[in-house]
Backbone as ProteinMPNN parsed JSONL, in Angstrom:
{"seq_chain_A": "MSAVTAAAAPSAHARGEHWHNLATWYHWGRQDNFSSVTADDDATARSSGYTWVRGKEAYILVQPTDTRVQKPLILFYNSARGDYMSTATREGIASALSAGYVRKNVQGYIWTYHAPGTVPLYQYWNARRQDNFAAASPEGIASARSAGYRRVRVEGYVTPGSAF", "coords_chain_A": {"N_chain_A": [[14.69, 9.033, 1.043], [15.336, 5.777, 2.078], [16.909, 2.895, 0.543], [17.175, -0.493, 0.203], [18.812, -3.209, -1.199], [17.438, -5.011, -3.946], [18.029, -7.763, -3.264], [17.996, -8.125, -0.764], [15.233, -8.052, 0.067], [12.264, -9.422, 1.661], [11.574, -13.032, 1.1], [8.842, -13.998, 1.323], [5.642, -12.469, 2.463], [3.909, -13.628, 4.215], [2.719, -13.458, 7.567], [2.068, -15.676, 9.26], [-0.941, -17.532, 9.024], [-3.138, -15.769, 9.039], [-2.503, -13.065, 8.436], [-0.869, -10.739, 6.421], [2.192, -8.87, 5.37], [2.548, -5.746, 4.633], [4.403, -4.311, 2.35], [6.806, -1.903, 1.151], [7.822, -0.786, -1.99], [10.249, 0.689, -4.287], [10.589, 2.587, -7.616], [12.96, 3.92, -9.075], [13.388, 5.272, -11.533], [10.985, 6.01, -12.555], [10.015, 7.043, -10.468], [7.941, 5.892, -8.535], [6.077, 4.929, -5.933], [5.192, 1.448, -4.498], [3.211, -0.643, -3.049], [3.366, -3.617, -1.598], [1.852, -6.866, -1.104], [1.106, -9.421, -1.478], [2.824, -12.544, -2.86], [2.731, -12.409, -5.543], [2.595, -9.714, -6.05], [5.239, -8.89, -5.031], [6.806, -10.361, -6.884], [5.98, -8.893, -9.263], [6.827, -6.419, -8.72], [9.753, -6.822, -8.346], [10.38, -7.963, -10.947], [9.721, -5.715, -12.518], [11.525, -3.784, -11.892], [11.761, -2.585, -9.354], [13.009, -1.182, -6.264], [13.356, -2.911, -3.029], [12.213, -1.163, -0.091], [10.977, -0.883, 2.417], [9.988, -3.218, 4.787], [8.004, -3.856, 6.705], [5.563, -1.779, 6.761], [3.001, -2.232, 7.504], [0.315, -4.513, 8.725], [-1.806, -6.681, 7.362], [-5.257, -8.223, 6.839], [-5.466, -11.514, 5.647], [-7.814, -12.514, 4.807], [-11.246, -11.478, 5.274], [-12.492, -10.834, 8.695], [-14.694, -10.223, 9.502], [-16.883, -8.911, 7.426], [-18.71, -6.787, 7.829], [-17.23, -4.758, 8.795], [-14.633, -4.542, 7.756], [-12.881, -4.174, 4.798], [-11.931, -4.763, 1.359], [-8.587, -4.28, 0.277], [-7.598, -2.865, -2.607], [-5.236, -3.35, -5.359], [-4.468, -1.276, -7.879], [-3.332, -0.227, -11.393], [-1.693, 2.313, -13.566], [-0.92, 2.203, -16.506], [-0.074, 4.457, -18.242], [1.065, 6.285, -16.649], [2.587, 4.564, -15.178], [2.142, 3.872, -12.558], [1.517, 2.406, -9.504], [-1.267, 2.018, -7.19], [-2.92, 1.461, -4.143], [-5.731, 1.048, -2.683], [-8.726, 1.312, -0.785], [-11.185, 2.527, -0.449], [-14.428, 4.22, -1.312], [-14.044, 6.485, -2.764], [-11.482, 6.524, -3.474], [-11.269, 4.264, -5.344], [-12.938, 5.011, -7.163], [-11.558, 7.51, -8.006], [-9.272, 6.329, -8.864], [-10.311, 4.564, -11.153], [-11.557, 6.977, -12.808], [-9.032, 7.942, -13.705], [-7.995, 6.036, -15.41], [-6.852, 3.87, -14.356], [-6.185, 0.42, -13.986], [-7.795, -2.258, -12.55], [-5.925, -4.858, -10.471], [-5.68, -6.707, -8.478], [-7.2, -8.084, -5.43], [-5.707, -7.09, -2.278], [-5.623, -7.995, 0.091], [-7.514, -7.561, 3.378], [-8.856, -4.542, 5.287], [-9.635, -2.756, 8.23], [-12.638, -0.855, 8.546], [-12.932, 1.081, 10.613], [-11.494, 2.843, 13.249], [-10.163, 0.522, 15.093], [-9.123, -1.208, 18.181], [-5.672, -1.215, 18.434], [-5.021, -0.665, 15.797], [-3.798, 1.413, 13.15], [-4.042, 4.391, 11.17], [-4.019, 3.884, 7.624], [-2.575, 5.975, 5.502], [-3.439, 7.554, 2.3], [-1.299, 9.023, 0.003], [-0.366, 11.567, -2.359], [1.808, 12.853, -4.859], [1.691, 15.29, -7.32], [3.583, 16.362, -9.044], [5.167, 14.016, -9.428], [3.312, 12.267, -10.189], [2.37, 10.195, -8.557], [0.884, 7.839, -6.31], [0.867, 6.986, -2.918], [0.702, 4.643, -0.343], [0.648, 4.781, 3.023], [1.762, 3.984, 6.509], [3.269, 3.535, 8.517], [5.519, 5.134, 10.917], [8.036, 5.785, 9.575], [7.222, 5.72, 6.735], [5.229, 7.468, 6.563], [6.844, 9.858, 7.443], [8.498, 9.66, 4.969], [7.11, 10.012, 2.715], [6.18, 12.793, 3.335], [8.554, 14.307, 3.339], [9.344, 13.909, 0.635], [7.538, 15.57, -0.626], [4.621, 14.709, -0.809], [1.155, 14.944, -0.523], [-1.273, 14.47, 1.899], [-4.047, 12.748, 1.218], [-6.178, 11.174, 2.061], [-7.821, 8.866, 4.458], [-7.36, 5.462, 3.97], [-8.405, 3.112, 5.558], [-7.97, 1.246, 8.347], [-5.218, -0.493, 9.716], [-3.161, -3.05, 11.175], [-0.079, -2.229, 12.825], [3.115, -2.133, 11.7], [4.85, -2.865, 13.602], [3.869, -4.553, 15.178], [4.003, -7.318, 15.304]], "CA_chain_A": [[14.286, 7.598, 0.754], [16.594, 4.98, 2.057], [16.812, 1.914, -0.062], [17.693, -1.706, 0.447], [19.047, -3.848, -2.331], [16.271, -5.94, -4.038], [18.235, -9.027, -2.767], [17.509, -8.099, 0.727], [13.877, -8.249, -0.033], [11.871, -10.716, 1.93], [10.936, -13.911, 0.022], [7.384, -14.099, 1.412], [5.119, -11.686, 3.354], [3.092, -14.264, 5.222], [3.033, -13.415, 8.929], [1.094, -16.402, 9.688], [-2.131, -17.883, 8.101], [-3.937, -14.607, 8.846], [-1.651, -11.732, 8.164], [-0.012, -10.524, 5.417], [2.821, -7.95, 5.509], [2.185, -4.7, 3.691], [5.682, -3.856, 2.105], [6.971, -0.667, 0.209], [9.031, -0.494, -2.966], [10.291, 2.186, -4.895], [11.109, 2.498, -8.91], [13.805, 5.052, -8.957], [13.29, 5.816, -12.787], [9.551, 6.326, -12.469], [9.539, 7.778, -8.803], [6.942, 5.321, -8.161], [6.248, 3.989, -4.832], [4.408, 0.225, -4.851], [2.705, -1.285, -1.828], [2.989, -5.055, -2.001], [1.138, -7.515, -0.108], [1.014, -10.866, -2.141], [3.986, -12.875, -3.542], [2.502, -11.812, -7.037], [2.905, -8.323, -6.038], [6.55, -8.959, -4.826], [7.418, -10.696, -8.113], [5.753, -7.786, -10.119], [7.971, -5.503, -8.052], [11.219, -7.29, -8.89], [10.353, -8.089, -12.448], [9.733, -4.273, -13.008], [12.909, -2.855, -11.612], [11.654, -1.809, -8.132], [13.977, -1.558, -5.223], [12.558, -2.956, -1.89], [12.506, -0.067, 0.769], [10.546, -1.182, 3.676], [9.418, -4.547, 4.737], [6.9, -3.81, 7.986], [4.903, -0.803, 6.871], [1.754, -2.632, 8.265], [-0.24, -5.741, 8.493], [-3.469, -6.585, 6.927], [-5.761, -9.595, 6.867], [-5.633, -12.223, 4.278], [-9.149, -13.014, 4.545], [-12.035, -10.777, 6.525], [-13.118, -12.028, 9.608], [-16.299, -9.681, 9.837], [-17.191, -8.054, 6.442], [-19.289, -5.613, 8.119], [-15.986, -3.851, 9.302], [-13.564, -4.995, 6.91], [-13.104, -3.966, 3.143], [-10.692, -5.214, 0.6], [-7.441, -3.346, 0.092], [-7.468, -3.193, -3.777], [-4.228, -2.827, -6.163], [-4.61, -0.76, -9.424], [-2.141, 0.276, -11.96], [-1.968, 3.138, -14.727], [0.151, 2.064, -17.397], [0.338, 5.652, -18.714], [1.67, 6.704, -15.497], [3.584, 3.776, -14.536], [1.772, 4.024, -11.11], [0.546, 1.437, -8.633], [-2.127, 2.487, -6.261], [-3.63, 0.485, -3.285], [-6.877, 1.85, -2.238], [-9.828, 0.768, -0.107], [-12.277, 3.671, -0.079], [-15.267, 4.418, -2.635], [-13.515, 7.89, -3.283], [-10.029, 5.918, -3.981], [-11.524, 3.509, -6.373], [-13.704, 6.068, -8.417], [-10.422, 8.265, -8.225], [-8.285, 5.38, -9.819], [-11.052, 4.476, -12.403], [-11.534, 7.778, -13.603], [-7.738, 8.333, -14.209], [-7.559, 5.414, -16.311], [-6.135, 2.759, -13.612], [-7.117, -1.033, -14.071], [-7.791, -3.174, -11.172], [-5.252, -5.936, -10.444], [-5.973, -7.842, -7.301], [-7.55, -7.783, -3.818], [-4.492, -7.241, -1.447], [-6.13, -8.432, 1.643], [-8.645, -6.737, 3.986], [-8.581, -3.654, 6.49], [-10.836, -2.174, 8.938], [-13.279, 0.505, 8.175], [-13.04, 2.178, 11.693], [-10.118, 2.563, 14.193], [-10.209, -0.626, 16.129], [-8.011, -1.194, 18.952], [-4.435, -1.761, 18.001], [-4.838, -0.34, 14.496], [-3.199, 2.899, 12.622], [-4.682, 4.548, 9.939], [-3.365, 3.762, 6.394], [-3.056, 6.832, 4.579], [-3.287, 7.658, 0.895], [-0.579, 10.273, -0.288], [-0.462, 11.819, -3.584], [2.64, 13.742, -5.349], [1.378, 15.635, -8.319], [4.858, 16.422, -9.856], [5.689, 12.589, -9.946], [2.057, 11.463, -10.583], [2.388, 8.918, -7.751], [0.232, 7.62, -5.074], [1.692, 6.304, -1.856], [0.186, 4.173, 1.095], [1.792, 4.696, 4.092], [1.061, 3.731, 7.62], [4.164, 3.616, 9.634], [6.131, 6.475, 11.003], [8.859, 5.851, 8.674], [6.494, 5.681, 5.653], [4.703, 8.943, 6.361], [7.911, 10.85, 7.16], [9.173, 9.644, 3.674], [5.975, 10.767, 2.053], [6.172, 14.323, 3.652], [9.862, 14.728, 2.961], [9.407, 13.762, -0.695], [6.527, 16.402, -1.183], [3.419, 13.998, -1.163], [0.344, 15.573, 0.451], [-2.13, 13.295, 2.583], [-5.482, 12.577, 0.444], [-7.475, 10.298, 2.776], [-7.433, 7.743, 5.126], [-7.954, 4.514, 3.339], [-8.911, 2.454, 6.477], [-7.134, 0.989, 9.271], [-4.335, -1.495, 9.661], [-2.178, -3.233, 12.412], [1.218, -1.557, 12.538], [4.136, -3.228, 11.278], [5.887, -3.096, 14.772], [2.848, -5.449, 16.167], [4.525, -8.646, 15.308]], "C_chain_A": [[15.385, 6.748, 1.035], [16.327, 3.975, 1.412], [17.597, 0.719, 0.454], [17.78, -2.455, -0.827], [17.909, -4.586, -2.49], [16.65, -7.28, -3.33], [18.037, -9.23, -1.401], [15.929, -8.231, 0.89], [13.212, -9.457, 0.737], [11.269, -11.888, 0.706], [9.266, -14.151, -0.084], [6.859, -13.078, 2.49], [4.252, -12.261, 4.597], [3.407, -14.12, 6.507], [2.271, -14.535, 9.724], [-0.256, -16.629, 8.768], [-3.045, -16.699, 8.044], [-3.658, -13.202, 8.568], [-0.846, -11.89, 6.947], [0.774, -9.099, 5.618], [2.67, -7.018, 4.294], [3.768, -3.915, 3.4], [5.807, -2.472, 1.202], [8.176, -1.021, -0.548], [9.166, 0.464, -3.693], [11.088, 2.109, -6.479], [11.666, 3.838, -8.919], [13.606, 5.754, -10.451], [11.865, 6.527, -12.831], [9.152, 7.043, -11.433], [7.964, 7.114, -8.568], [6.976, 4.503, -6.823], [4.831, 2.622, -5.171], [4.295, -0.45, -3.204], [2.433, -2.693, -2.152], [2.465, -5.795, -1.056], [1.354, -8.959, -0.354], [2.575, -11.179, -2.809], [3.929, -12.481, -5.016], [2.988, -10.517, -7.156], [4.282, -8.131, -5.941], [7.308, -9.178, -6.244], [7.146, -9.615, -9.241], [6.765, -6.888, -9.921], [9.38, -5.764, -8.654], [11.268, -7.222, -10.225], [10.271, -6.63, -13.089], [10.619, -3.462, -12.511], [12.556, -2.147, -10.224], [12.686, -2.254, -7.04], [13.222, -1.578, -3.884], [13.135, -2.017, -0.939], [12.011, -0.294, 2.24], [9.776, -2.509, 3.963], [8.046, -4.655, 5.892], [6.136, -2.503, 8.02], [3.302, -0.954, 7.429], [1.499, -3.976, 8.03], [-1.559, -5.781, 8.17], [-3.809, -7.896, 6.797], [-6.113, -10.096, 5.712], [-6.898, -12.341, 3.777], [-10.092, -12.126, 5.627], [-12.448, -11.809, 7.57], [-14.332, -11.448, 10.112], [-16.157, -8.758, 8.489], [-17.911, -6.809, 6.616], [-18.299, -4.495, 8.376], [-14.929, -3.872, 8.76], [-13.786, -4.865, 5.659], [-11.769, -4.49, 2.625], [-9.735, -4.028, 0.281], [-7.195, -3.651, -1.595], [-6.159, -2.579, -4.832], [-4.822, -2.497, -7.492], [-3.07, -0.287, -10.039], [-2.733, 0.955, -13.06], [-0.835, 2.784, -15.569], [0.911, 3.339, -18.113], [1.194, 6.538, -17.802], [2.913, 6.04, -15.018], [3.351, 3.881, -12.89], [0.869, 3.129, -10.696], [-0.124, 2.23, -7.594], [-2.925, 1.525, -5.353], [-4.508, 1.499, -2.667], [-7.862, 1.032, -1.62], [-11.175, 1.514, -0.145], [-13.118, 3.629, -1.441], [-14.507, 5.492, -3.442], [-12.208, 7.371, -4.135], [-10.354, 5.187, -5.419], [-12.284, 4.329, -7.468], [-12.689, 6.853, -8.915], [-9.576, 7.36, -9.505], [-9.024, 4.775, -11.116], [-10.987, 5.489, -13.502], [-10.291, 8.335, -14.227], [-7.141, 7.55, -14.944], [-6.604, 4.22, -15.575], [-7.109, 1.337, -13.884], [-6.692, -1.521, -12.838], [-7.033, -4.449, -11.225], [-5.566, -6.736, -9.645], [-6.49, -7.017, -6.089], [-6.186, -8.013, -2.975], [-4.64, -7.962, -0.292], [-7.17, -7.335, 2.263], [-7.986, -5.743, 5.05], [-9.756, -3.337, 7.021], [-11.379, -0.875, 8.543], [-13.246, 1.579, 9.447], [-11.6, 1.704, 12.447], [-10.527, 1.583, 15.36], [-9.254, -0.621, 16.936], [-6.788, -1.78, 18.404], [-4.183, -1.544, 16.611], [-4.426, 1.081, 14.262], [-4.199, 3.143, 11.575], [-3.762, 4.175, 8.755], [-3.702, 4.913, 5.375], [-2.72, 6.82, 3.113], [-2.458, 8.862, 0.47], [-0.591, 10.457, -1.677], [0.641, 13.122, -3.823], [2.161, 13.958, -6.906], [2.529, 15.749, -9.509], [5.294, 14.982, -10.191], [4.629, 11.736, -10.394], [2.172, 10.226, -9.73], [1.685, 8.916, -6.549], [1.153, 6.709, -4.343], [0.965, 5.901, -0.6], [0.946, 4.064, 1.858], [1.03, 4.788, 5.603], [2.029, 3.763, 8.702], [4.921, 4.927, 9.83], [7.224, 6.874, 10.087], [8.128, 6.301, 7.218], [5.745, 7.236, 5.59], [5.616, 10.064, 6.492], [8.322, 10.869, 5.7], [8.248, 10.364, 2.654], [5.917, 12.08, 2.207], [7.384, 14.803, 3.131], [9.986, 14.795, 1.466], [8.173, 14.927, -1.31], [5.21, 15.905, -1.428], [2.418, 14.984, -0.044], [-0.587, 14.408, 0.618], [-3.515, 13.662, 1.854], [-6.426, 12.263, 1.331], [-6.9, 9.25, 3.519], [-8.193, 6.594, 4.428], [-8.805, 3.291, 4.335], [-7.814, 2.137, 7.574], [-6.304, -0.444, 9.508], [-3.361, -1.764, 11.004], [-0.747, -2.877, 12.05], [2.161, -2.577, 12.502], [4.992, -3.706, 12.604], [5.035, -3.968, 15.814], [3.459, -6.825, 16.285], [6.066, -8.91, 15.469]], "O_chain_A": [[16.397, 6.871, 0.345], [15.114, 3.807, 1.541], [18.623, 0.918, 1.104], [16.813, -2.355, -1.583], [17.267, -4.909, -1.49], [15.74, -7.932, -2.819], [17.918, -10.346, -0.896], [15.5, -8.547, 2.0], [13.649, -10.562, 0.419], [10.667, -11.591, -0.327], [8.597, -14.391, -1.089], [7.629, -12.828, 3.418], [3.959, -11.658, 5.63], [4.474, -14.658, 6.803], [1.866, -14.249, 10.85], [-0.507, -15.853, 7.846], [-3.74, -16.581, 7.035], [-4.516, -12.322, 8.491], [-0.288, -12.914, 6.55], [0.086, -8.158, 6.013], [2.665, -7.436, 3.137], [4.2, -3.056, 4.168], [4.814, -2.073, 0.594], [9.241, -1.423, -0.08], [8.204, 1.219, -3.837], [12.191, 1.564, -6.5], [10.94, 4.824, -8.785], [13.703, 6.98, -10.417], [11.815, 7.702, -13.195], [8.074, 7.635, -11.412], [6.969, 7.827, -8.446], [7.759, 3.572, -6.638], [3.824, 2.803, -5.856], [5.228, -0.65, -2.426], [1.472, -3.022, -2.848], [2.626, -5.316, 0.067], [1.775, -9.669, 0.56], [3.345, -10.295, -3.182], [4.96, -12.25, -5.648], [3.67, -10.137, -8.108], [4.745, -7.257, -6.673], [8.18, -8.429, -6.684], [8.012, -9.439, -10.098], [7.538, -6.571, -10.825], [9.991, -4.955, -9.352], [12.106, -6.499, -10.765], [10.788, -6.457, -14.193], [10.447, -2.265, -12.738], [13.128, -1.077, -10.011], [13.123, -3.399, -6.922], [12.559, -0.607, -3.518], [14.36, -1.935, -0.844], [12.685, 0.131, 3.178], [8.853, -2.767, 3.19], [7.21, -5.553, 5.79], [5.97, -1.997, 9.13], [2.566, -0.008, 7.71], [2.221, -4.648, 7.294], [-2.389, -5.001, 8.639], [-2.938, -8.753, 6.652], [-6.814, -9.543, 4.865], [-7.165, -12.296, 2.576], [-9.699, -12.073, 6.793], [-12.663, -13.019, 7.489], [-14.986, -11.991, 11.002], [-15.302, -7.872, 8.514], [-17.837, -5.884, 5.809], [-18.631, -3.334, 8.14], [-14.062, -3.155, 9.26], [-14.818, -5.359, 5.207], [-10.745, -4.622, 3.294], [-10.178, -2.903, 0.049], [-6.594, -4.691, -1.865], [-6.146, -1.369, -5.06], [-5.541, -3.269, -8.126], [-2.03, -0.069, -9.418], [-3.806, 0.633, -13.571], [0.273, 3.168, -15.195], [2.088, 3.346, -18.472], [1.933, 7.417, -18.245], [3.939, 6.575, -14.599], [4.29, 3.958, -12.098], [-0.244, 2.94, -11.185], [0.521, 3.161, -7.112], [-3.648, 0.734, -5.959], [-4.126, 2.581, -2.22], [-7.825, -0.14, -1.996], [-12.205, 0.921, 0.177], [-12.672, 3.138, -2.477], [-14.365, 5.384, -4.659], [-11.965, 7.76, -5.278], [-9.771, 5.501, -6.457], [-12.062, 4.116, -8.66], [-12.677, 7.041, -10.132], [-9.364, 7.676, -10.675], [-8.326, 4.511, -12.095], [-10.605, 5.286, -14.654], [-10.387, 9.116, -15.174], [-6.003, 7.815, -15.333], [-5.688, 3.707, -16.218], [-8.334, 1.247, -13.957], [-5.643, -1.331, -12.223], [-7.461, -5.246, -12.061], [-5.823, -7.821, -10.166], [-6.332, -5.83, -5.804], [-5.636, -9.113, -3.036], [-3.682, -8.522, 0.241], [-7.55, -6.363, 1.61], [-6.902, -5.956, 5.593], [-10.825, -3.56, 6.451], [-10.662, 0.08, 8.244], [-13.506, 2.77, 9.272], [-10.903, 0.697, 12.317], [-11.134, 1.918, 16.377], [-8.283, 0.018, 16.531], [-6.89, -2.893, 17.89], [-3.223, -2.128, 16.107], [-4.685, 1.921, 15.124], [-5.021, 2.322, 11.168], [-2.568, 4.188, 9.053], [-4.68, 4.944, 4.628], [-1.785, 6.128, 2.71], [-3.09, 9.906, 0.629], [-0.847, 9.44, -2.321], [0.508, 14.184, -3.215], [2.204, 13.01, -7.69], [2.387, 15.314, -10.651], [5.801, 14.807, -11.299], [4.855, 10.641, -10.909], [2.046, 9.158, -10.329], [1.798, 9.852, -5.758], [1.957, 5.917, -4.832], [0.622, 6.787, 0.183], [1.956, 3.379, 1.694], [0.017, 5.445, 5.845], [1.61, 4.023, 9.831], [4.93, 5.756, 8.92], [7.411, 8.055, 9.795], [8.584, 7.294, 6.651], [5.785, 7.973, 4.605], [5.414, 11.112, 5.877], [8.5, 11.962, 5.161], [8.672, 11.212, 1.87], [5.584, 12.704, 1.199], [7.291, 15.796, 2.41], [10.694, 15.685, 0.994], [8.033, 15.006, -2.531], [4.532, 16.55, -2.227], [2.826, 15.571, 0.958], [-0.734, 13.529, -0.232], [-3.995, 14.793, 1.94], [-7.445, 12.944, 1.45], [-5.775, 8.783, 3.341], [-9.413, 6.642, 4.274], [-9.739, 2.652, 3.851], [-6.799, 2.833, 7.606], [-6.958, -1.485, 9.442], [-2.909, -0.864, 11.712], [-0.293, -3.257, 10.971], [2.1, -3.653, 13.096], [5.674, -4.731, 12.631], [5.35, -4.108, 16.996], [3.398, -7.42, 17.361], [6.498, -10.063, 15.47]]}, "name": "protein", "num_of_chains": 1, "seq": "MSAVTAAAAPSAHARGEHWHNLATWYHWGRQDNFSSVTADDDATARSSGYTWVRGKEAYILVQPTDTRVQKPLILFYNSARGDYMSTATREGIASALSAGYVRKNVQGYIWTYHAPGTVPLYQYWNARRQDNFAAASPEGIASARSAGYRRVRVEGYVTPGSAF"}
């Protein structure tokens, strides 16, 4: 996993009034991936010792445009594991709650189906690290695979980070 210094991290994710950038941070000591979307997420990552890795994992909606086909991407945290998890599926939410994760916030909204111009947002899991990792970009997916993560499910669909 290549890393960029925390000083190089973007100051804000907003890509216009309708989109937020899904970025990837990594904590080397805890071996935890953290998908940030909001300014509060970024502040949490910085203050918790995470290193900014990738700024354009994907783009997600700030607010839904059609709640029939878009669902919230929810950030959870497990203090015992020191693990953040972004999930949008019933299975992911149930898994997080049963494993002792606490809901932190809604990060934005993603599609429930493969809309034109979207790509899957995959949930990966590494049992050795006890870490969840959300990835949509070719770089994120390659990073997850090379670090021994296994793909668990598709959380939903997002706009690729290369779209803007």
